[in-house]
mmCIF file of C-alpha atoms in Angstrom:
data_model
loop_
_atom_site.group_PDB
_atom_site.id
_atom_site.type_symbol
_atom_site.label_atom_id
_atom_site.label_comp_id
_atom_site.label_asym_id
_atom_site.label_seq_id
_atom_site.Cartn_x
_atom_site.Cartn_y
_atom_site.Cartn_z
ATOM 1 C CA MET A 549 79.403 -12.359 56.129
ATOM 2 C CA ALA A 550 78.428 -8.812 53.987
ATOM 3 C CA GLU A 551 76.277 -11.033 52.012
ATOM 4 C CA LEU A 552 74.667 -12.852 55.264
ATOM 5 C CA LEU A 553 74.474 -9.267 56.833
ATOM 6 C CA PHE A 554 72.383 -8.264 53.631
ATOM 7 C CA TYR A 555 69.862 -10.900 53.410
ATOM 8 C CA ILE A 556 69.731 -10.043 56.673
ATOM 9 C CA ILE A 557 68.830 -6.616 56.064
ATOM 10 C CA ILE A 558 66.684 -7.467 53.413
ATOM 11 C CA PHE A 559 64.275 -10.289 55.038
ATOM 12 C CA ILE A 560 64.029 -7.212 58.225
ATOM 13 C CA ALA A 561 63.013 -4.430 55.415
ATOM 14 C CA SER A 562 60.959 -7.469 53.604
ATOM 15 C CA SER A 563 59.195 -7.732 56.545
ATOM 16 C CA PHE A 564 58.442 -4.345 58.065
ATOM 17 C CA THR A 565 57.376 -3.032 54.407
ATOM 18 C CA PHE A 566 54.896 -6.141 55.258
ATOM 19 C CA TYR A 567 53.580 -4.138 58.514
ATOM 20 C CA PHE A 568 54.096 -0.170 58.020
ATOM 21 C CA PHE A 569 51.748 -1.418 54.339
ATOM 22 C CA GLY A 570 49.385 -4.318 55.564
ATOM 23 C CA ASP A 571 48.098 -0.631 58.200
ATOM 24 C CA LEU A 572 47.496 1.003 55.531
ATOM 25 C CA ILE A 573 45.159 -1.920 54.240
ATOM 26 C CA ILE A 574 43.630 -1.746 57.677
ATOM 27 C CA GLU A 575 42.774 1.277 57.774
ATOM 28 C CA ASN A 576 40.935 1.823 54.311
ATOM 29 C CA LEU A 577 39.300 -1.376 54.693
ATOM 30 C CA ILE A 578 38.016 -0.606 57.814
ATOM 31 C CA LYS A 579 36.584 2.684 56.595
ATOM 32 C CA ILE A 580 34.937 0.511 53.925
ATOM 33 C CA CYS A 581 33.367 -2.101 56.132
ATOM 34 C CA ARG A 582 31.929 1.087 57.984
ATOM 35 C CA LEU A 583 30.043 1.922 54.638
ATOM 36 C CA LEU A 584 28.784 -1.715 54.676
ATOM 37 C CA ARG A 585 27.731 -1.083 58.215
ATOM 38 C CA TRP A 586 29.099 -4.664 59.023
ATOM 39 C CA LYS A 587 30.007 -5.696 62.430
ATOM 40 C CA GLU A 588 33.277 -5.714 64.551
ATOM 41 C CA PHE A 589 34.114 -8.972 64.523
ATOM 42 C CA VAL A 590 33.098 -9.203 60.414
ATOM 43 C CA ILE A 591 35.593 -6.183 60.397
ATOM 44 C CA SER A 592 38.315 -8.007 62.377
ATOM 45 C CA PHE A 593 37.570 -11.039 60.541
ATOM 46 C CA LEU A 594 37.441 -10.139 57.029
ATOM 47 C CA ALA A 595 38.934 -6.694 56.672
ATOM 48 C CA ILE A 596 42.017 -7.465 58.846
ATOM 49 C CA ALA A 597 42.622 -11.428 58.994
ATOM 50 C CA LEU A 598 42.246 -10.679 55.015
ATOM 51 C CA PRO A 599 44.800 -8.194 54.118
ATOM 52 C CA ILE A 600 46.959 -9.603 57.249
ATOM 53 C CA SER A 601 46.965 -13.142 54.986
ATOM 54 C CA LEU A 602 48.378 -11.272 51.416
ATOM 55 C CA PRO A 603 52.073 -11.444 52.845
ATOM 56 C CA ASN A 604 52.022 -15.413 53.738
ATOM 57 C CA LEU A 605 50.055 -15.355 49.991
ATOM 58 C CA PHE A 606 52.368 -13.658 47.845
ATOM 59 C CA VAL A 607 54.884 -15.630 49.206
ATOM 60 C CA GLY A 608 53.207 -18.871 48.500
ATOM 61 C CA ILE A 609 52.649 -17.682 44.884
ATOM 62 C CA LEU A 610 56.006 -16.926 44.421
ATOM 63 C CA SER A 611 57.207 -19.834 46.345
ATOM 64 C CA ALA A 612 54.953 -22.449 43.964
ATOM 65 C CA LEU A 613 56.308 -20.555 40.763
ATOM 66 C CA LYS A 614 60.088 -21.202 41.709
ATOM 67 C CA LYS A 615 58.839 -24.439 42.033
ATOM 68 C CA ILE A 616 59.459 -24.290 46.260
ATOM 69 C CA PRO A 617 56.081 -24.953 47.189
ATOM 70 C CA GLU A 618 57.407 -26.399 50.703
ATOM 71 C CA LEU A 619 58.046 -23.062 52.060
ATOM 72 C CA SER A 620 54.408 -21.596 51.215
ATOM 73 C CA LEU A 621 53.587 -24.860 53.645
ATOM 74 C CA GLY A 622 56.159 -24.315 56.565
ATOM 75 C CA ASP A 623 55.573 -20.318 56.174
ATOM 76 C CA VAL A 624 51.286 -21.246 56.848
ATOM 77 C CA ALA A 625 52.208 -24.414 59.402
ATOM 78 C CA GLY A 626 54.727 -22.016 61.520
ATOM 79 C CA GLY A 627 52.333 -19.167 61.302
ATOM 80 C CA ASN A 628 49.410 -20.727 62.662
ATOM 81 C CA ILE A 629 51.016 -22.330 65.413
ATOM 82 C CA VAL A 630 52.518 -18.024 66.259
ATOM 83 C CA ASP A 631 48.556 -17.424 66.003
ATOM 84 C CA LEU A 632 47.071 -19.804 68.112
ATOM 85 C CA THR A 633 49.423 -20.009 70.627
ATOM 86 C CA LEU A 634 52.184 -17.238 70.651
ATOM 87 C CA ALA A 635 49.838 -14.597 69.548
ATOM 88 C CA VAL A 636 46.675 -15.383 71.829
ATOM 89 C CA SER A 637 49.145 -15.688 74.410
ATOM 90 C CA LEU A 638 50.444 -11.802 74.571
ATOM 91 C CA ALA A 639 47.509 -11.022 73.666
ATOM 92 C CA VAL A 640 46.222 -11.947 76.466
ATOM 93 C CA LEU A 641 49.494 -11.758 79.485
ATOM 94 C CA PHE A 642 49.729 -7.649 77.939
ATOM 95 C CA GLY A 643 46.591 -7.124 77.744
ATOM 96 C CA ASN A 644 43.212 -7.841 80.288
ATOM 97 C CA ARG A 645 44.686 -10.406 82.108
ATOM 98 C CA GLU A 646 41.582 -12.717 80.284
ATOM 99 C CA ILE A 647 39.776 -12.498 76.948
ATOM 100 C CA GLU A 648 36.369 -13.715 77.214
ATOM 101 C CA VAL A 649 34.301 -14.387 74.176
ATOM 102 C CA GLU A 650 30.542 -13.360 74.613
ATOM 103 C CA SER A 651 29.281 -13.175 70.944
ATOM 104 C CA LYS A 652 27.001 -16.716 69.698
ATOM 105 C CA ILE A 653 28.974 -15.747 65.933
ATOM 106 C CA VAL A 654 32.608 -16.197 67.170
ATOM 107 C CA ARG A 655 32.421 -19.752 69.413
ATOM 108 C CA GLN A 656 30.617 -20.957 66.341
ATOM 109 C CA SER A 657 33.087 -19.262 64.094
ATOM 110 C CA SER A 658 35.734 -20.848 66.328
ATOM 111 C CA ILE A 659 34.834 -24.208 65.064
ATOM 112 C CA PHE A 660 36.076 -23.296 61.001
ATOM 113 C CA ALA A 661 38.925 -22.299 62.621
ATOM 114 C CA THR A 662 39.848 -25.276 64.206
ATOM 115 C CA PHE A 663 39.026 -27.547 61.483
ATOM 116 C CA ALA A 664 40.552 -24.922 58.852
ATOM 117 C CA ALA A 665 43.985 -24.819 60.350
ATOM 118 C CA ILE A 666 43.787 -29.406 60.951
ATOM 119 C CA LEU A 667 42.373 -30.000 57.156
ATOM 120 C CA PRO A 668 45.345 -29.357 55.172
ATOM 121 C CA LEU A 669 47.102 -31.701 57.731
ATOM 122 C CA ILE A 670 44.587 -33.982 56.593
ATOM 123 C CA LEU A 671 45.271 -33.754 53.269
ATOM 124 C CA ILE A 672 48.661 -34.363 53.407
ATOM 125 C CA LEU A 673 49.229 -37.296 54.847
ATOM 126 C CA ASP A 674 50.089 -38.702 51.960
ATOM 127 C CA GLY A 675 52.823 -37.094 51.240
ATOM 128 C CA THR A 676 51.496 -34.822 48.683
ATOM 129 C CA LEU A 677 49.418 -31.721 48.844
ATOM 130 C CA SER A 678 47.465 -31.911 45.293
ATOM 131 C CA ARG A 679 45.050 -29.582 43.216
ATOM 132 C CA SER A 680 42.183 -31.348 43.762
ATOM 133 C CA ASP A 681 43.646 -30.776 47.457
ATOM 134 C CA GLY A 682 43.485 -27.869 46.669
ATOM 135 C CA ILE A 683 39.736 -27.498 45.830
ATOM 136 C CA CYS A 684 38.613 -29.136 48.616
ATOM 137 C CA LEU A 685 40.308 -26.896 50.831
ATOM 138 C CA LEU A 686 38.840 -23.558 48.614
ATOM 139 C CA LEU A 687 35.189 -25.204 48.644
ATOM 140 C CA PHE A 688 35.594 -25.284 52.353
ATOM 141 C CA LEU A 689 36.204 -21.242 52.386
ATOM 142 C CA PHE A 690 33.632 -20.714 49.988
ATOM 143 C CA PHE A 691 31.027 -22.970 52.417
ATOM 144 C CA TYR A 692 32.107 -21.170 55.486
ATOM 145 C CA PHE A 693 31.557 -17.679 53.214
ATOM 146 C CA ILE A 694 27.986 -19.035 53.136
ATOM 147 C CA TRP A 695 27.618 -20.131 56.442
ATOM 148 C CA PHE A 696 28.964 -16.400 57.019
ATOM 149 C CA PHE A 697 26.621 -14.389 54.890
ATOM 150 C CA SER A 698 23.673 -16.286 55.468
ATOM 151 C CA GLU A 699 21.945 -14.065 58.186
ATOM 152 C CA LYS A 700 22.144 -10.562 58.279
ATOM 153 C CA GLU A 701 22.306 -10.599 62.242
ATOM 154 C CA LYS A 702 25.928 -12.050 62.339
ATOM 155 C CA LEU A 703 26.950 -8.903 59.882
ATOM 156 C CA GLU A 704 24.947 -5.934 60.516
ATOM 157 C CA LYS A 705 25.195 -3.303 63.401
ATOM 158 C CA ASP A 706 24.579 0.604 63.234
ATOM 159 C CA TYR A 707 27.310 2.414 64.066
ATOM 160 C CA GLY A 708 24.393 5.744 64.876
ATOM 161 C CA LYS A 709 26.199 8.913 64.283
ATOM 162 C CA ILE A 710 30.268 7.179 62.765
ATOM 163 C CA GLU A 711 28.023 5.845 60.621
ATOM 164 C CA ILE A 712 26.307 8.927 59.477
ATOM 165 C CA LYS A 713 29.581 10.391 58.721
ATOM 166 C CA ALA A 714 30.811 7.696 57.105
ATOM 167 C CA LYS A 715 28.337 8.275 54.480
ATOM 168 C CA LYS A 716 29.064 11.190 54.315
ATOM 169 C CA GLU A 717 31.992 10.553 53.134
ATOM 170 C CA ILE A 718 31.261 7.655 50.508
ATOM 171 C CA SER A 719 32.880 9.772 47.365
ATOM 172 C CA ILE A 720 36.314 8.527 48.709
ATOM 173 C CA LEU A 721 35.481 5.281 48.915
ATOM 174 C CA PHE A 722 37.818 4.544 45.427
ATOM 175 C CA LYS A 723 39.989 6.607 46.518
ATOM 176 C CA ASN A 724 40.502 4.333 49.498
ATOM 177 C CA LEU A 725 40.462 1.686 47.132
ATOM 178 C CA GLY A 726 43.356 3.152 45.367
ATOM 179 C CA LYS A 727 44.910 2.809 48.445
ATOM 180 C CA ILE A 728 44.716 -0.759 48.793
ATOM 181 C CA PHE A 729 45.147 -1.662 45.367
ATOM 182 C CA PHE A 730 48.842 0.596 45.937
ATOM 183 C CA GLY A 731 49.585 -1.694 49.362
ATOM 184 C CA ILE A 732 49.500 -4.558 47.540
ATOM 185 C CA MET A 733 52.060 -4.557 44.952
ATOM 186 C CA ILE A 734 54.097 -2.768 47.788
ATOM 187 C CA LEU A 735 53.463 -6.182 49.712
ATOM 188 C CA PHE A 736 53.982 -8.253 45.832
ATOM 189 C CA PHE A 737 57.627 -6.606 46.228
ATOM 190 C CA ALA A 738 58.154 -7.288 49.948
ATOM 191 C CA ALA A 739 57.312 -10.741 49.256
ATOM 192 C CA GLN A 740 60.553 -11.209 46.850
ATOM 193 C CA GLY A 741 62.918 -10.102 49.738
ATOM 194 C CA ILE A 742 60.925 -12.643 51.948
ATOM 195 C CA ILE A 743 61.549 -15.591 48.944
ATOM 196 C CA ALA A 744 65.337 -14.838 48.552
ATOM 197 C CA SER A 745 66.240 -13.723 51.783
ATOM 198 C CA ALA A 746 64.953 -17.998 53.242
ATOM 199 C CA GLN A 747 66.642 -19.303 50.364
ATOM 200 C CA PHE A 748 69.532 -18.060 51.258
ATOM 201 C CA PHE A 749 68.948 -19.078 55.090
ATOM 202 C CA SER A 750 67.992 -22.058 53.803
ATOM 203 C CA LYS A 751 71.692 -22.631 52.084
ATOM 204 C CA TYR A 752 74.364 -20.749 54.511
ATOM 205 C CA LEU A 753 72.601 -22.286 57.745
ATOM 206 C CA ASN A 754 72.485 -25.766 55.401
ATOM 207 C CA LEU A 755 68.388 -25.842 56.488
ATOM 208 C CA PRO A 756 65.539 -27.252 54.827
ATOM 209 C CA LEU A 757 63.916 -24.913 52.637
ATOM 210 C CA ILE A 758 60.556 -26.208 54.543
ATOM 211 C CA LEU A 759 61.801 -25.228 58.472
ATOM 212 C CA VAL A 760 62.744 -22.106 57.074
ATOM 213 C CA GLY A 761 59.047 -21.553 56.476
ATOM 214 C CA ILE A 762 58.250 -22.844 59.835
ATOM 215 C CA LEU A 763 60.599 -20.634 62.069
ATOM 216 C CA ILE A 764 62.120 -17.937 60.260
ATOM 217 C CA VAL A 765 59.242 -16.967 57.565
ATOM 218 C CA GLY A 766 56.112 -17.823 59.647
ATOM 219 C CA LEU A 767 56.919 -16.105 62.658
ATOM 220 C CA GLY A 768 57.782 -13.142 60.320
ATOM 221 C CA ASN A 769 54.753 -12.792 58.722
ATOM 222 C CA ALA A 770 52.807 -13.604 61.752
ATOM 223 C CA LEU A 771 54.394 -10.293 63.194
ATOM 224 C CA PRO A 772 51.769 -8.270 62.127
ATOM 225 C CA GLU A 773 48.665 -10.188 63.551
ATOM 226 C CA THR A 774 50.726 -10.943 66.819
ATOM 227 C CA TYR A 775 51.408 -7.143 67.444
ATOM 228 C CA LEU A 776 47.568 -6.184 66.314
ATOM 229 C CA SER A 777 46.138 -8.337 69.317
ATOM 230 C CA VAL A 778 48.563 -7.806 71.609
ATOM 231 C CA VAL A 779 47.595 -3.647 71.500
ATOM 232 C CA ALA A 780 43.374 -4.959 70.324
ATOM 233 C CA ALA A 781 43.747 -6.500 74.086
ATOM 234 C CA ARG A 782 45.585 -3.586 76.037
ATOM 235 C CA LYS A 783 42.505 -1.429 74.333
ATOM 236 C CA ASN A 784 39.943 -3.945 75.983
ATOM 237 C CA GLN A 785 38.853 -5.569 71.981
ATOM 238 C CA GLY A 786 38.813 -9.115 72.695
ATOM 239 C CA TRP A 787 36.876 -9.206 69.622
ATOM 240 C CA VAL A 788 39.295 -7.856 67.869
ATOM 241 C CA VAL A 789 42.004 -9.857 68.561
ATOM 242 C CA LEU A 790 39.963 -13.136 68.285
ATOM 243 C CA GLY A 791 38.602 -12.037 64.713
ATOM 244 C CA ASN A 792 42.226 -11.131 63.500
ATOM 245 C CA LEU A 793 44.107 -14.911 64.418
ATOM 246 C CA MET A 794 40.932 -17.078 63.455
ATOM 247 C CA GLY A 795 40.598 -15.423 60.103
ATOM 248 C CA SER A 796 44.287 -15.691 59.951
ATOM 249 C CA VAL A 797 44.303 -18.930 60.362
ATOM 250 C CA VAL A 798 40.752 -19.868 57.865
ATOM 251 C CA PHE A 799 42.358 -18.112 55.106
ATOM 252 C CA CYS A 800 46.100 -19.645 54.891
ATOM 253 C CA SER A 801 44.847 -22.679 55.959
ATOM 254 C CA THR A 802 42.341 -22.682 53.173
ATOM 255 C CA PHE A 803 42.619 -19.922 50.355
ATOM 256 C CA VAL A 804 46.716 -19.513 50.430
ATOM 257 C CA LEU A 805 47.325 -23.105 50.742
ATOM 258 C CA GLY A 806 44.312 -24.392 48.421
ATOM 259 C CA ILE A 807 45.919 -21.336 45.506
ATOM 260 C CA ILE A 808 49.683 -22.678 46.151
ATOM 261 C CA SER A 809 48.360 -26.067 45.454
ATOM 262 C CA LEU A 810 46.050 -25.533 42.455
ATOM 263 C CA ILE A 811 49.936 -23.879 41.212
ATOM 264 C CA CYS A 812 52.524 -26.372 42.065
ATOM 265 C CA PRO A 813 51.074 -29.622 43.841
ATOM 266 C CA ILE A 814 53.086 -29.038 47.645
ATOM 267 C CA GLU A 815 54.858 -32.632 48.080
ATOM 268 C CA ILE A 816 56.920 -33.573 51.480
ATOM 269 C CA SER A 817 59.863 -35.722 51.107
ATOM 270 C CA LYS A 818 61.601 -35.083 54.044
ATOM 271 C CA ILE A 819 58.872 -34.859 55.962
ATOM 272 C CA SER A 820 60.044 -34.967 60.071
ATOM 273 C CA HIS A 821 60.541 -30.911 61.057
ATOM 274 C CA PHE A 822 57.259 -30.860 58.980
ATOM 275 C CA GLU A 823 55.607 -34.137 61.454
ATOM 276 C CA VAL A 824 56.709 -32.255 64.260
ATOM 277 C CA ALA A 825 54.774 -29.057 62.750
ATOM 278 C CA ARG A 826 51.801 -30.948 62.175
ATOM 279 C CA ILE A 827 51.554 -32.221 65.801
ATOM 280 C CA PHE A 828 52.329 -29.087 67.419
ATOM 281 C CA LEU A 829 49.746 -27.246 65.132
ATOM 282 C CA ILE A 830 47.249 -29.427 66.100
ATOM 283 C CA LEU A 831 47.444 -29.373 69.423
ATOM 284 C CA SER A 832 47.801 -25.919 68.949
ATOM 285 C CA SER A 833 44.252 -25.342 67.552
ATOM 286 C CA LEU A 834 42.004 -28.430 70.448
ATOM 287 C CA PHE A 835 43.585 -26.456 73.222
ATOM 288 C CA PHE A 836 42.621 -22.584 71.495
ATOM 289 C CA PHE A 837 39.188 -24.591 70.932
ATOM 290 C CA VAL A 838 38.550 -26.465 74.190
ATOM 291 C CA PHE A 839 40.020 -23.114 76.029
ATOM 292 C CA LEU A 840 37.603 -20.861 73.943
ATOM 293 C CA ARG A 841 34.614 -22.893 73.832
ATOM 294 C CA THR A 842 34.851 -23.783 78.033
ATOM 295 C CA LYS A 843 34.571 -20.875 79.491
ATOM 296 C CA LYS A 844 33.419 -18.522 76.946
ATOM 297 C CA LYS A 845 37.606 -16.934 78.135
ATOM 298 C CA ILE A 846 40.868 -17.464 77.532
ATOM 299 C CA THR A 847 41.792 -16.912 81.210
ATOM 300 C CA GLU A 848 45.585 -16.150 81.957
ATOM 301 C CA LYS A 849 46.256 -19.281 83.013
ATOM 302 C CA GLU A 850 45.289 -21.038 79.591
ATOM 303 C CA ALA A 851 47.293 -17.991 77.669
ATOM 304 C CA VAL A 852 50.854 -19.785 80.139
ATOM 305 C CA PHE A 853 49.859 -22.596 78.972
ATOM 306 C CA LEU A 854 50.022 -22.082 74.905
ATOM 307 C CA LEU A 855 52.776 -19.943 75.185
ATOM 308 C CA LEU A 856 54.731 -22.904 76.669
ATOM 309 C CA ILE A 857 53.517 -25.124 73.560
ATOM 310 C CA TYR A 858 55.124 -22.600 71.712
ATOM 311 C CA ILE A 859 57.922 -22.813 73.460
ATOM 312 C CA PHE A 860 58.477 -26.316 73.362
ATOM 313 C CA PHE A 861 57.897 -26.447 69.615
ATOM 314 C CA LEU A 862 60.563 -24.491 69.121
ATOM 315 C CA ILE A 863 62.262 -27.096 71.669
ATOM 316 C CA THR A 864 61.523 -29.680 69.127
ATOM 317 C CA GLU A 865 62.155 -28.129 65.739
ATOM 318 C CA SER A 866 65.385 -26.875 67.742
ATOM 319 C CA ILE A 867 66.940 -30.397 68.171
ATOM 320 C CA LEU A 868 65.881 -31.928 65.350
ATOM 321 C CA LYS A 869 67.874 -29.579 63.776
#
């Protein structure tokens, strides 16, 4: 019992460390992005979603080095389901009851985000996410970046007086970079705690490691973007919600799984739990895409529907336990 309590504390402490130092990284990256005069969606997509995805990357690299990369696969699959259902629905329900999508780049990026979420599920149909599959995922991200940065109109915005002030503070750029590097190092050590606790829970509860990744690690790593999305929605900043969540899905599905599969190919022998996650992730991605594109907003009713998808996902996985 004492050992169980110890690993619960380790898991919670590591999750809070992800949240706190992830916030430190976000704060300093936003300052840098303002110096570069990037639009809000670009800032949220790159400067927020990327560092928020770092815990998934660190958990993935460590799990791959320990020859248990299925933990990372479960983490990414579970986290993407949370982002596309629970996080979106809570942002709408606790925000302004809807999230509007007026920007063309947001609607276009939703196509890439949907395909990025589904692509690993297609590549692993043969039971293995191989090194060649990892290269395909990284190439997809590379071509997305080419499209993303192809036109200055997609990126730039005049911040006016804010931008002038930021330019006067350009001397602190290296200080911000130092804080980012420090935060990344802390996240690396926090990932060790996540890995150790996940392995313990798997043995203690007699659960497949991939199920621990889907339900426990995936939810824990998705909490920062979920919290940020709710806060942003309450401040009527829908661009942060969508940029944050879509960016997280794209980075985790392509960059994280691509790197992990290069280190250690992911083989799924007992795929019942992952098959459930695969089905619900496809449903989550498609409904998120449809809701985003049809009325150019996500309404309260649609948010409730997405929340029900997540609830049914939890029930189904629990039944299969």
